[in-house]
Amino acid sequence: MRTSQYLLSTQKETPADAEIVSHQLMLRAGLVRKLASGLYTWLPTGLRVLNKVSEIVRDEMNKAGAIEMLMPVVQPADLWQESGRWEEYGPELLRIKDRHNRDFVLGPTHEEVITALVKNEISSYKQLPINLYQVQTKFRDEVRPRFGIMRSREFTMKDAYSFHIDNDSLEKTYQDMFQAYCNIFERLGLEYRPVIADSGSIGGAVSHEFHVLAESGEDAIAFSDSSDYAANTEMAEALAPAGEKPTGTQTMSEVATPNVGTIEQVCAHFDVTAEQTVKTLIVLAQQQDDQPQGLVALVLRGDHQLNTIKAEKLAEVHAPLTLASDDAVKQMLGCDIGSLGPVGLTIPVIVDRSAAHLADFICGANKTGYHLQGVNWQNDVGEIQQADIREVQAGDPSPDGQGKLEIKRGIEVGHIFQLGDKYSSAMGCGVLNEQGKHQILTMGCYGIGVSRIVAAAIEQNHDKYGIIWPDAIAPFKLALIPMNMHKSHRIQEVAETLYEKLTAAGIDVLFDDRKERPGVMFNDMELVGIPHTLVIGERNLDENKVEYKSRRSGEKQLLDIDNVIRFITQL
RNA sequence: CGGUGAGUAGCGCAGCUUGGUAGCGCACUUGGUUUGGGUCCAAGGGGUCGCAGGUUCGAAUCCUGUCUCACCGACCA
C-alpha cells in the first residue's frame, strides 16, 4: 500500500473528549472516528487490525472444531419472549418496530437465534456435539458508553454456542474452548489471565473470564501470590480471618456521639482503627407476595466494602441490590443512617464473616447521636446469620489456601460459560437420544470482544510516540520510508524496487511515498505503530545499504540491500 | 437516572463578563524555501457560532426552552 493512495488520517492533537490512552491513540492514529455516543466508524487502518484479530480468532476456533456461520443483527421479538429475556434483559436491549408495527430487537447476543436454529436443524444425538460460531456486530444500549471502542454500544464480537447431549460432553468442549482462548491470546501477543468469574443469574456453575491486564481496566481481579488462583473480585471468596475468634472482655455501653456518622468519625471519636468497628447497611429485602417491602441489614467490618454481587445472591436480599433511602430507614428503624448497628434490630441481620469474627467492637446504637462500644455478638446480639458479602482486598488470604491475594486491573476480552439448559428448555431445543426419547440439550457459550481486543492491545502496547503493535495484529508489518524520494532518482528507484519485492514476498508494507519531510513520515509511522521500518537515504545508499529500525526496541541496524527481503521475511 | 462540565472551521482553542455581524494554532490549497525527526515565508479556501424561541435598531455574546457530547456517580451507615 502506498500512503499516497491510502487514507492515513493521522492527527497531531488529541481530541478533547478522549480519556484513556487507547482511545486517544485510536483517534490520533486514524483507526476510528466517532459517529455518535458509543458508535464508531472503522477507518482503513483500524479495520486492518480488526480483521487481523478476527482472523486469528477464526483460525483457532476452526482448529478447535467450531464451525463458522452468520446470524442476523435484527431479531424478531417473539424469540426473546419465548426465552423470557424480552422482560428480563432491560433497557440495554434496543427494541425496534418494523413498518408493520411488529417488534424486533437489535441483537445484543444470539442465544435465542441459535437455539431456535439448532432446534430445527438438529434432530439426533448422532449430530452432537456441535459448536457453532460467528464474528458479528452486536448492539447493546449501554447506560454510559465510554472509553471509545472499549465500551461502545455497537461492537464486534465472536460468539460461539455449543450443544450437547450431556454434561460430560459440555465439559469437554468447554475445556477445548478454554484452551483455544489461551491459544488466541497467546498468538495476539497480549499479557492475559483466565480468571474464575460470576456466571450471573444464568445458573451453570462454571465460568471463566479472560482478562488483558492493564491499569485502565474496568474490572478488578484477585490473584494469589503463590498459586494459579485468579478470580474476578466479584467472585473471589473472602475468608474469615485466620485463628480462633477472640473472646470479648468488655461489657456493652452506650456513648453519646453527636454528629458522628461515618466510620472515619467513629474512629476519630473512639480513637480506634476501622477494624474495630462495624458498619450496617440497610437494603431492600426480597419481596414476599402481598407483603409490604421489608428491609435487611448487612453488617460489615468498618474497613471492608460490600460486594454487591455476593449480596444479591442471598435469598433474603432484593436483586438488584437497592439501598434503603434515608427516609425509609428513619421511618422504620427510628434513627439516622450514621447511627445504625446490629444490636436490637427487628429486621433480618446478615453479618459478614470478618465482622462476625470481631469482639469488643463499636457500632451504632440505632438511636441518633449514640454509639455502642464493647459489643459482642454472643452477649449483645445473639445468634447471627453469617455470609460472605464483602469485597476481597489486597493481603487477604487466597481462597485456595495458598498465599495472599493481590489485586490487579484487567480488561475483560473473553468470557466462556456452561449455560446448561436455560435456553434449550425454554425453547424446547432437544434431540432424540439413543433410547429414541426426546431429550433437552445442554449448552455452552463462548464470547470474545474482537473490537475491544484492539483497544486492549493498545492499552498494553504504547509509548509516548504512539502505538506499538504486536506483529500479529499490526495493520502493516513494515513501513518503507524513502528520504526525499522526490528529489532523488536513485532513492526512488531503490524504494520502488524494494516495495515491489517486499509486496511480492507477501509482506504487508506501507510505502510512504508522500512528498513529506522525513520527520513527518517518522512521526506518522510511529504513531500508527508499524512494528518494523526501513529507511532509504542517500548516505547509506552509497554503501548499498538501508537502515532497519524496530518500533518496539528502537534498535537500528544497517542491511545490505540484497539481504533486505530475507531479513524482513524472517522477522 | 443523579452530579459536573462542554457545544464557535476537519482537530485544538480564544472571543461571551461590558451586544455592533467572528479570530488564533494545526490541517487543507497555491507559490517559493527547506530536506535523516512534525522547516520557514507569503498568498488563499473553508464557519447558518448545536437547535428553537425571546429581548434589542442590532445577539456567538443577554433570557427561556431544547438537543447533543464528555467525565464522575451505592461504598454514607
Coordinates of C-alpha atoms in Angstrom, one line a residue, chain A:
Chain A
M1 CA 0.0 0.0 0.0
R2 CA 1.2 3.5 -0.8
T3 CA 0.3 6.3 1.5
S4 CA -0.5 8.5 -1.5
Q5 CA -3.3 6.1 -2.3
Y6 CA -4.4 5.4 1.2
L7 CA -6.3 7.1 3.9
L8 CA -3.9 7.6 6.8
S9 CA -5.9 10.3 8.7
T10 CA -3.4 10.9 11.5
Q11 CA -3.8 13.8 13.8
K12 CA -1.3 15.8 15.9
E13 CA -3.7 16.9 18.5
T14 CA -5.6 14.7 20.9
P15 CA -9.4 15.1 20.7
A16 CA -10.6 16.7 23.9
D17 CA -13.1 14.0 24.9
A18 CA -10.8 11.0 24.7
E19 CA -9.9 10.0 28.2
I20 CA -7.8 6.8 28.1
V21 CA -4.6 6.2 26.0
S22 CA -6.1 3.6 23.7
H23 CA -9.0 5.9 22.8
Q24 CA -6.7 8.9 22.2
L25 CA -4.3 6.9 20.1
M26 CA -7.0 5.2 18.1
L27 CA -8.3 8.7 17.2
R28 CA -4.9 10.2 16.6
A29 CA -3.6 7.2 14.5
G30 CA -6.7 7.3 12.4
L31 CA -8.1 3.9 13.4
V32 CA -11.6 5.0 14.2
R33 CA -13.9 8.1 14.2
K34 CA -16.9 8.6 16.4
L35 CA -20.2 8.9 14.8
A36 CA -22.3 9.3 17.9
S37 CA -22.1 8.2 21.5
G38 CA -20.9 4.6 21.5
L39 CA -20.9 4.3 17.8
Y40 CA -17.6 4.3 15.8
T41 CA -16.6 4.1 12.1
W42 CA -13.6 1.9 11.5
L43 CA -11.1 3.7 9.2
P44 CA -8.9 1.6 6.9
T45 CA -6.1 1.2 9.3
G46 CA -8.4 0.3 12.2
L47 CA -10.2 -2.2 10.0
R48 CA -6.9 -3.9 9.1
V49 CA -6.2 -4.5 12.8
L50 CA -9.7 -5.6 13.5
N51 CA -9.6 -8.1 10.6
K52 CA -6.3 -9.5 11.7
V53 CA -7.7 -10.1 15.2
S54 CA -10.8 -11.8 13.8
E55 CA -8.7 -14.0 11.5
I56 CA -6.6 -15.3 14.4
V57 CA -9.8 -15.9 16.4
R58 CA -11.4 -17.8 13.4
D59 CA -8.3 -19.8 12.9
E60 CA -8.2 -21.1 16.4
M61 CA -11.9 -21.6 16.6
N62 CA -11.7 -23.7 13.5
K63 CA -8.8 -25.7 14.8
A64 CA -10.8 -26.4 18.0
G65 CA -13.6 -27.9 15.9
A66 CA -16.1 -25.0 15.9
I67 CA -17.9 -24.1 12.7
E68 CA -18.5 -20.6 11.4
M69 CA -21.9 -19.3 10.4
L70 CA -23.6 -15.9 10.4
M71 CA -26.9 -14.8 12.1
P72 CA -28.8 -11.5 11.6
V73 CA -28.4 -8.4 13.8
V74 CA -32.1 -7.8 13.7
Q75 CA -34.1 -10.5 15.6
P76 CA -37.8 -10.9 16.0
A77 CA -39.2 -10.2 19.5
D78 CA -41.1 -13.4 19.8
L79 CA -37.9 -15.4 20.2
W80 CA -37.0 -13.2 23.1
Q81 CA -40.4 -13.6 24.6
E82 CA -40.1 -17.3 24.3
S83 CA -36.8 -17.3 26.2
G84 CA -38.1 -14.9 28.8
R85 CA -35.5 -12.3 28.1
W86 CA -37.9 -9.8 26.5
E87 CA -38.8 -8.9 30.1
E88 CA -35.5 -9.9 31.7
Y89 CA -33.0 -8.1 29.7
G90 CA -33.9 -4.5 30.5
P91 CA -33.2 -1.3 28.7
E92 CA -29.8 -2.4 27.2
L93 CA -31.9 -4.4 24.7
L94 CA -32.7 -2.0 21.9
R95 CA -36.2 -2.7 20.7
I96 CA -37.4 -1.5 17.3
K97 CA -40.6 -1.9 15.2
D98 CA -40.8 -2.5 11.5
R99 CA -43.3 -1.0 9.1
H100 CA -46.0 -3.5 10.1
N101 CA -45.5 -2.4 13.7
R102 CA -44.0 -5.8 14.6
D103 CA -41.5 -5.9 17.4
F104 CA -37.8 -6.6 16.8
V105 CA -34.6 -6.2 18.7
L106 CA -31.1 -5.3 17.8
G107 CA -29.2 -8.4 18.9
P108 CA -27.0 -7.9 22.0
T109 CA -26.2 -11.7 21.8
H110 CA -27.6 -14.7 19.9
E111 CA -28.6 -17.5 22.2
E112 CA -32.2 -17.2 21.1
V113 CA -31.5 -17.3 17.4
I114 CA -29.0 -20.2 17.6
T115 CA -31.2 -22.2 19.9
A116 CA -34.2 -21.8 17.6
L117 CA -32.0 -22.8 14.6
V118 CA -30.5 -25.9 16.3
K119 CA -33.9 -27.0 17.4
N120 CA -35.0 -27.2 13.8
E121 CA -31.7 -28.4 12.2
I122 CA -30.5 -31.0 14.7
S123 CA -32.7 -33.9 15.5
S124 CA -30.4 -36.7 16.5
Y125 CA -27.9 -37.3 19.2
K126 CA -25.6 -38.6 16.5
Q127 CA -25.2 -35.0 15.2
L128 CA -23.8 -33.9 18.6
P129 CA -21.8 -32.3 20.0
I130 CA -21.8 -29.3 17.7
N131 CA -20.1 -25.9 18.3
L132 CA -21.3 -23.0 16.0
Y133 CA -19.8 -19.5 16.0
Q134 CA -19.9 -16.2 14.2
V135 CA -18.0 -13.0 14.1
Q136 CA -20.6 -10.3 14.1
T137 CA -21.9 -7.0 15.1
K138 CA -23.7 -6.7 18.4
F139 CA -25.7 -3.8 19.8
R140 CA -26.1 -3.1 23.5
D141 CA -27.7 0.1 24.5
E142 CA -25.2 0.8 27.3
V143 CA -26.2 3.3 30.0
R144 CA -22.9 5.0 29.7
P145 CA -20.7 4.2 26.7
R146 CA -17.2 5.2 27.5
F147 CA -13.5 4.9 26.7
G148 CA -14.1 4.8 22.9
I149 CA -14.2 1.3 21.4
M150 CA -13.7 -0.2 24.9
R151 CA -17.3 0.1 25.9
S152 CA -19.2 1.1 22.8
R153 CA -22.8 0.3 22.0
E154 CA -22.1 -1.3 18.7
F155 CA -19.2 -3.6 18.6
T156 CA -17.7 -6.7 17.0
M157 CA -18.0 -10.0 18.9
K158 CA -17.1 -13.6 18.2
D159 CA -19.8 -15.7 19.8
A160 CA -19.9 -19.5 19.8
Y161 CA -22.6 -21.8 21.1
S162 CA -22.1 -25.5 21.7
F163 CA -24.9 -28.1 22.1
H164 CA -24.6 -31.3 24.0
I165 CA -26.5 -34.4 25.0
D166 CA -24.9 -34.4 28.4
N167 CA -22.7 -32.5 30.8
D168 CA -19.6 -34.6 30.1
S169 CA -19.7 -33.6 26.5
L170 CA -20.2 -30.0 27.5
E171 CA -17.3 -30.2 29.9
K172 CA -15.0 -31.4 27.2
T173 CA -16.0 -28.7 24.7
Y174 CA -15.6 -26.2 27.5
Q175 CA -12.1 -27.3 28.1
D176 CA -11.3 -27.2 24.4
M177 CA -12.6 -23.6 24.2
F178 CA -10.6 -22.7 27.3
Q179 CA -7.5 -24.0 25.5
A180 CA -8.5 -22.3 22.2
Y181 CA -8.8 -19.0 24.1
C182 CA -5.4 -19.3 25.6
N183 CA -4.0 -20.0 22.1
I184 CA -5.8 -17.0 20.7
F185 CA -4.5 -14.5 23.3
E186 CA -1.0 -16.1 23.1
R187 CA -1.0 -15.5 19.4
L188 CA -2.3 -12.0 19.7
G189 CA 0.8 -11.2 21.8
L190 CA -1.1 -10.0 24.8
E191 CA -0.5 -10.4 28.5
Y192 CA -3.7 -12.1 29.7
R193 CA -5.1 -14.2 32.5
P194 CA -8.1 -16.6 32.7
V195 CA -10.0 -15.9 35.9
I196 CA -12.9 -17.6 37.7
A197 CA -16.0 -15.5 37.0
D198 CA -19.5 -14.9 38.1
S199 CA -21.8 -16.9 35.8
G200 CA -24.6 -14.4 36.6
S201 CA -28.1 -15.4 37.2
I202 CA -27.9 -17.9 34.4
G203 CA -27.1 -20.9 36.6
G204 CA -24.5 -23.4 35.5
A205 CA -21.6 -23.3 37.9
V206 CA -18.6 -22.9 35.7
S207 CA -17.5 -19.7 34.1
H208 CA -14.2 -18.1 33.2
E209 CA -13.3 -14.6 32.0
F210 CA -10.2 -13.8 30.0
H211 CA -8.6 -10.5 31.0
V212 CA -5.9 -8.5 29.4
L213 CA -4.0 -6.8 32.2
A214 CA -4.0 -3.1 32.1
E215 CA -4.2 -0.2 34.6
S216 CA -7.2 1.3 32.8
G217 CA -9.1 -2.0 33.1
E218 CA -12.7 -1.7 34.4
D219 CA -12.5 -4.9 36.4
A220 CA -10.6 -5.8 39.4
I221 CA -9.0 -9.3 39.5
A222 CA -7.7 -11.0 42.6
F223 CA -4.6 -13.2 42.2
S224 CA -2.9 -15.4 44.6
D225 CA 0.8 -14.5 45.0
S226 CA 1.7 -18.2 45.3
S227 CA -0.6 -20.2 43.3
D228 CA -2.6 -20.2 40.0
Y229 CA -5.7 -18.9 41.7
A230 CA -7.2 -15.9 39.9
A231 CA -10.8 -14.7 40.1
N232 CA -12.8 -11.6 39.4
T233 CA -13.2 -9.8 42.7
E234 CA -16.9 -10.1 42.2
M235 CA -16.4 -13.8 42.8
A236 CA -13.3 -14.1 45.0
E237 CA -14.3 -15.6 48.3
A238 CA -13.4 -13.6 51.4
L239 CA -12.4 -16.0 54.1
A240 CA -12.9 -15.3 57.8
P241 CA -9.7 -14.1 59.5
A242 CA -7.5 -17.0 60.5
G243 CA -7.2 -18.2 64.0
E244 CA -9.6 -18.5 67.0
K245 CA -12.3 -16.0 67.3
P246 CA -11.2 -13.6 70.1
T247 CA -13.1 -13.6 73.3
G248 CA -14.8 -10.4 74.4
T249 CA -13.9 -9.0 77.7
Q250 CA -15.9 -5.8 77.8
T251 CA -19.5 -5.1 78.6
M252 CA -21.6 -3.2 76.1
S253 CA -22.1 0.5 77.0
E254 CA -23.8 3.4 75.2
V255 CA -21.9 6.5 74.4
A256 CA -23.2 9.8 73.2
T257 CA -21.7 10.6 69.8
P258 CA -23.3 13.8 68.5
N259 CA -22.5 14.4 64.8
V260 CA -20.6 11.2 64.5
G261 CA -21.8 9.3 61.4
T262 CA -19.1 8.0 59.2
I263 CA -16.6 5.2 60.1
E264 CA -13.9 7.8 59.9
Q265 CA -15.6 10.0 62.5
V266 CA -16.3 6.9 64.7
C267 CA -12.6 6.0 64.6
A268 CA -11.6 9.5 65.5
H269 CA -14.1 9.8 68.3
F270 CA -13.2 6.5 70.0
D271 CA -9.5 6.6 68.9
V272 CA -9.7 3.1 67.3
T273 CA -8.9 1.7 63.8
A274 CA -11.7 0.8 61.4
E275 CA -11.0 -2.9 62.0
Q276 CA -12.6 -2.5 65.5
T277 CA -15.8 -1.0 64.1
V278 CA -18.8 -2.4 62.3
K279 CA -21.0 -0.7 59.7
T280 CA -24.6 -1.5 59.0
L281 CA -26.1 -1.1 55.6
I282 CA -29.8 -1.3 55.1
V283 CA -31.1 -2.7 51.8
L284 CA -34.4 -3.7 50.4
A285 CA -35.5 -7.3 51.2
Q286 CA -36.6 -9.8 48.6
Q287 CA -40.3 -9.0 48.2
Q288 CA -42.7 -11.6 49.5
D289 CA -46.1 -12.0 47.9
D290 CA -48.6 -9.4 49.2
Q291 CA -46.2 -8.3 52.0
P292 CA -45.1 -4.7 52.3
Q293 CA -41.5 -4.0 51.3
G294 CA -39.2 -5.2 54.0
L295 CA -35.6 -4.3 54.9
V296 CA -32.5 -6.3 55.6
A297 CA -29.4 -5.2 57.5
L298 CA -26.0 -6.1 56.1
V299 CA -23.1 -5.8 58.6
L300 CA -19.5 -5.4 57.6
R301 CA -16.3 -4.6 59.3
G302 CA -15.6 -0.8 59.1
D303 CA -12.7 -1.1 56.7
H304 CA -14.5 -3.5 54.4
Q305 CA -16.6 -2.9 51.3
L306 CA -19.9 -4.6 50.4
N307 CA -19.7 -6.8 47.3
T308 CA -23.0 -6.2 45.5
I309 CA -22.9 -9.4 43.5
K310 CA -22.4 -11.6 46.5
A311 CA -25.2 -9.8 48.5
E312 CA -27.6 -10.1 45.6
K313 CA -27.2 -13.9 45.6
L314 CA -28.6 -14.1 49.2
A315 CA -32.2 -15.2 49.2
E316 CA -33.2 -12.5 51.7
V317 CA -31.9 -9.7 49.6
H318 CA -33.7 -8.0 46.7
A319 CA -31.9 -8.1 43.4
P320 CA -30.8 -5.8 42.1
L321 CA -29.3 -4.6 45.3
T322 CA -31.0 -1.4 46.5
L323 CA -30.0 0.7 49.4
A324 CA -32.9 1.8 51.6
S325 CA -33.5 5.6 51.4
D326 CA -32.5 7.7 54.4
D327 CA -36.2 8.4 55.0
A328 CA -37.2 4.8 54.9
V329 CA -34.5 3.9 57.4
K330 CA -35.6 6.7 59.7
Q331 CA -39.2 5.7 59.5
M332 CA -38.7 2.0 60.0
L333 CA -35.8 2.0 62.4
G334 CA -36.1 5.3 64.0
C335 CA -32.6 6.8 63.6
D336 CA -30.2 8.3 61.1
I337 CA -28.1 6.1 59.0
G338 CA -25.0 7.2 60.7
S339 CA -26.1 5.6 64.0
L340 CA -27.2 2.2 62.8
G341 CA -25.9 -1.0 64.3
P342 CA -26.8 -4.7 64.6
V343 CA -27.9 -4.6 68.2
G344 CA -31.6 -5.0 68.8
L345 CA -32.7 -4.8 65.2
T346 CA -36.0 -6.4 64.4
I347 CA -35.3 -6.9 60.7
P348 CA -33.1 -9.8 59.4
V349 CA -29.4 -9.2 60.0
I350 CA -26.7 -10.8 57.9
V351 CA -23.2 -10.5 59.1
D352 CA -20.0 -10.8 57.0
R353 CA -17.6 -13.5 58.2
S354 CA -15.0 -10.9 59.1
A355 CA -17.4 -8.8 61.1
A356 CA -18.6 -11.9 62.8
H357 CA -15.1 -12.6 63.9
L358 CA -14.9 -9.4 66.0
A359 CA -15.1 -9.0 69.7
D360 CA -15.5 -5.8 71.8
F361 CA -16.4 -3.8 68.7
I362 CA -18.1 -0.4 68.2
C363 CA -21.3 0.1 66.3
G364 CA -24.2 2.5 66.0
A365 CA -26.9 2.3 68.8
N366 CA -29.9 2.6 66.5
K367 CA -30.5 5.9 68.2
T368 CA -29.5 9.1 66.5
G369 CA -26.3 10.5 68.1
Y370 CA -25.4 7.4 70.0
H371 CA -22.9 4.5 69.5
L372 CA -22.3 1.3 71.4
Q373 CA -18.8 0.1 72.5
G374 CA -17.6 -3.2 73.8
V375 CA -20.2 -5.0 71.8
N376 CA -20.0 -8.8 71.5
W377 CA -22.1 -10.9 69.2
Q378 CA -23.0 -13.7 71.6
N379 CA -23.9 -11.5 74.5
D380 CA -25.4 -8.5 72.9
V381 CA -26.9 -9.7 69.6
G382 CA -27.4 -13.4 70.0
E383 CA -27.4 -16.0 67.2
I384 CA -26.4 -14.4 63.9
Q385 CA -26.6 -15.3 60.3
Q386 CA -23.2 -15.2 58.6
A387 CA -22.3 -14.9 55.0
D388 CA -19.6 -13.8 52.7
I389 CA -20.7 -10.4 51.5
R390 CA -17.6 -8.3 51.3
E391 CA -15.2 -7.4 48.6
V392 CA -11.8 -9.1 48.9
Q393 CA -8.9 -6.7 49.4
A394 CA -5.1 -7.0 48.8
G395 CA -3.5 -9.0 51.5
D396 CA -6.5 -11.3 52.2
P397 CA -5.7 -15.0 52.3
S398 CA -6.2 -16.7 49.0
P399 CA -9.4 -18.8 48.9
D400 CA -7.4 -21.8 47.8
G401 CA -5.5 -21.7 51.0
Q402 CA -2.2 -20.8 49.3
G403 CA -0.7 -17.4 49.8
K404 CA -2.2 -13.9 49.9
L405 CA -4.3 -12.1 47.3
E406 CA -3.1 -9.3 45.1
I407 CA -5.5 -7.1 43.2
K408 CA -4.8 -6.0 39.6
R409 CA -6.9 -4.4 37.0
G410 CA -8.0 -6.1 33.8
I411 CA -10.0 -5.6 30.7
E412 CA -12.4 -8.4 30.0
V413 CA -11.9 -9.6 26.5
G414 CA -13.3 -13.1 26.7
H415 CA -15.9 -15.0 28.6
I416 CA -16.8 -18.6 28.4
F417 CA -19.5 -20.4 30.4
Q418 CA -21.5 -23.5 30.7
L419 CA -25.1 -22.4 30.1
G420 CA -26.9 -25.6 31.0
D421 CA -30.4 -25.9 29.6
K422 CA -31.8 -22.4 30.3
Y423 CA -32.4 -21.6 26.6
S424 CA -32.8 -25.1 25.3
S425 CA -35.5 -25.9 27.8
A426 CA -37.3 -22.6 27.5
M427 CA -37.4 -23.0 23.7
G428 CA -37.8 -26.8 23.6
C429 CA -34.5 -27.5 21.9
G430 CA -33.7 -31.2 22.0
V431 CA -33.0 -34.3 20.0
L432 CA -33.8 -38.0 20.0
N433 CA -31.4 -39.8 22.2
E434 CA -30.1 -43.4 21.9
Q435 CA -33.3 -44.6 23.5
G436 CA -35.4 -42.8 20.9
K437 CA -36.6 -40.4 23.5
H438 CA -36.7 -36.6 23.2
Q439 CA -34.1 -35.0 25.3
I440 CA -33.4 -31.3 26.0
L441 CA -29.8 -30.3 25.2
T442 CA -27.3 -28.7 27.4
M443 CA -25.4 -25.7 26.1
G444 CA -22.2 -23.8 26.4
C445 CA -21.4 -20.3 25.1
Y446 CA -18.1 -18.6 24.4
G447 CA -17.6 -14.9 23.6
I448 CA -14.7 -12.8 22.6
G449 CA -14.8 -9.0 22.3
V450 CA -13.0 -8.7 19.0
S451 CA -13.1 -4.9 18.8
R452 CA -12.3 -4.5 22.4
I453 CA -9.2 -6.5 21.9
V454 CA -7.9 -3.8 19.6
A455 CA -8.3 -1.2 22.3
A456 CA -6.9 -3.5 25.0
A457 CA -3.8 -4.3 22.8
I458 CA -3.1 -0.6 22.7
E459 CA -3.5 -0.1 26.4
Q460 CA -0.8 -2.7 26.8
N461 CA 1.4 -1.7 23.9
H462 CA 2.2 2.0 23.5
D463 CA 4.7 4.7 24.4
K464 CA 4.8 8.5 24.1
Y465 CA 5.2 8.3 20.3
G466 CA 2.2 6.2 19.7
I467 CA 1.0 2.6 19.3
I468 CA 3.4 -0.4 19.3
W469 CA 1.5 -3.2 17.7
P470 CA 2.3 -6.8 18.4
D471 CA 3.4 -8.2 14.9
A472 CA 0.4 -10.5 14.7
I473 CA -2.2 -7.7 14.6
A474 CA -0.2 -4.8 13.1
P475 CA -2.1 -3.0 10.3
F476 CA 1.1 -3.2 8.3
K477 CA 4.2 -5.2 9.1
L478 CA 6.7 -2.8 7.6
A479 CA 6.9 0.9 6.9
L480 CA 9.1 1.8 3.9
I481 CA 10.4 5.4 4.3
P482 CA 12.4 6.9 1.5
M483 CA 14.2 10.2 2.3
N484 CA 13.4 12.9 -0.2
M485 CA 12.4 10.5 -2.9
H486 CA 11.0 13.3 -5.0
K487 CA 14.5 14.8 -5.3
S488 CA 16.5 11.7 -6.0
H489 CA 16.0 9.2 -8.8
R490 CA 18.3 6.8 -7.1
I491 CA 16.3 6.8 -3.9
Q492 CA 13.1 6.4 -5.8
E493 CA 14.4 3.5 -7.9
V494 CA 15.6 1.6 -4.8
A495 CA 12.3 2.3 -3.0
E496 CA 10.1 1.2 -5.8
T497 CA 12.1 -1.9 -6.4
L498 CA 12.1 -2.8 -2.7
Y499 CA 8.4 -2.1 -2.5
E500 CA 7.7 -4.5 -5.4
K501 CA 9.9 -7.2 -4.0
L502 CA 8.5 -7.0 -0.5
T503 CA 4.9 -7.0 -1.7
A504 CA 5.7 -10.0 -3.9
A505 CA 7.1 -11.7 -0.9
G506 CA 3.7 -11.3 0.8
I507 CA 4.7 -8.7 3.3
D508 CA 2.2 -6.1 4.4
V509 CA 4.2 -3.0 3.6
L510 CA 3.1 0.7 3.8
F511 CA 5.3 2.6 1.3
D512 CA 5.4 6.3 2.4
D513 CA 5.6 7.9 -1.0
R514 CA 4.2 11.3 0.2
K515 CA 6.2 14.4 -0.6
E516 CA 6.8 15.0 3.1
R517 CA 9.8 15.8 5.2
P518 CA 11.4 12.8 6.9
G519 CA 10.3 13.9 10.4
V520 CA 6.7 13.9 9.3
M521 CA 7.0 10.3 8.0
F522 CA 8.8 9.0 11.1
N523 CA 6.2 10.5 13.4
D524 CA 3.3 9.2 11.4
M525 CA 4.6 5.7 11.2
E526 CA 5.5 5.6 14.9
L527 CA 2.1 6.9 15.8
V528 CA 0.3 4.3 13.7
G529 CA 2.6 1.8 15.4
I530 CA 4.0 -0.2 12.5
P531 CA 6.4 -2.7 14.1
H532 CA 9.2 -2.5 11.5
T533 CA 10.7 0.3 9.5
L534 CA 13.1 0.5 6.5
V535 CA 14.7 3.9 5.9
I536 CA 16.2 4.6 2.5
G537 CA 18.6 7.5 2.4
E538 CA 21.4 8.8 0.1
R539 CA 24.0 8.4 2.9
N540 CA 23.6 4.6 3.2
L541 CA 22.9 4.0 -0.4
D542 CA 26.5 4.8 -1.2
E543 CA 27.4 1.7 0.7
N544 CA 24.5 -0.2 -0.9
K545 CA 22.7 -0.3 2.5
V546 CA 19.4 0.7 4.0
E547 CA 18.5 1.2 7.7
Y548 CA 16.2 -1.1 9.6
K549 CA 14.6 0.1 12.8
S550 CA 12.4 -1.8 15.3
R551 CA 9.5 0.1 16.7
R552 CA 9.4 -1.7 20.0
S553 CA 13.1 -1.8 20.9
G554 CA 14.2 1.3 18.9
E555 CA 17.2 -0.7 17.8
K556 CA 18.6 0.2 14.4
Q557 CA 20.8 -1.8 12.1
L558 CA 22.2 -1.4 8.5
L559 CA 21.2 -4.0 6.0
D560 CA 22.7 -4.9 2.6
I561 CA 20.0 -4.1 0.1
D562 CA 20.4 -7.6 -1.3
N563 CA 19.6 -9.1 2.2
V564 CA 16.5 -7.0 2.9
I565 CA 13.9 -9.3 1.7
R566 CA 15.3 -12.3 3.6
F567 CA 15.8 -10.2 6.7
I568 CA 12.3 -8.9 6.7
T569 CA 10.7 -12.2 5.9
Q570 CA 12.4 -13.8 8.9
L571 CA 11.1 -11.2 11.4

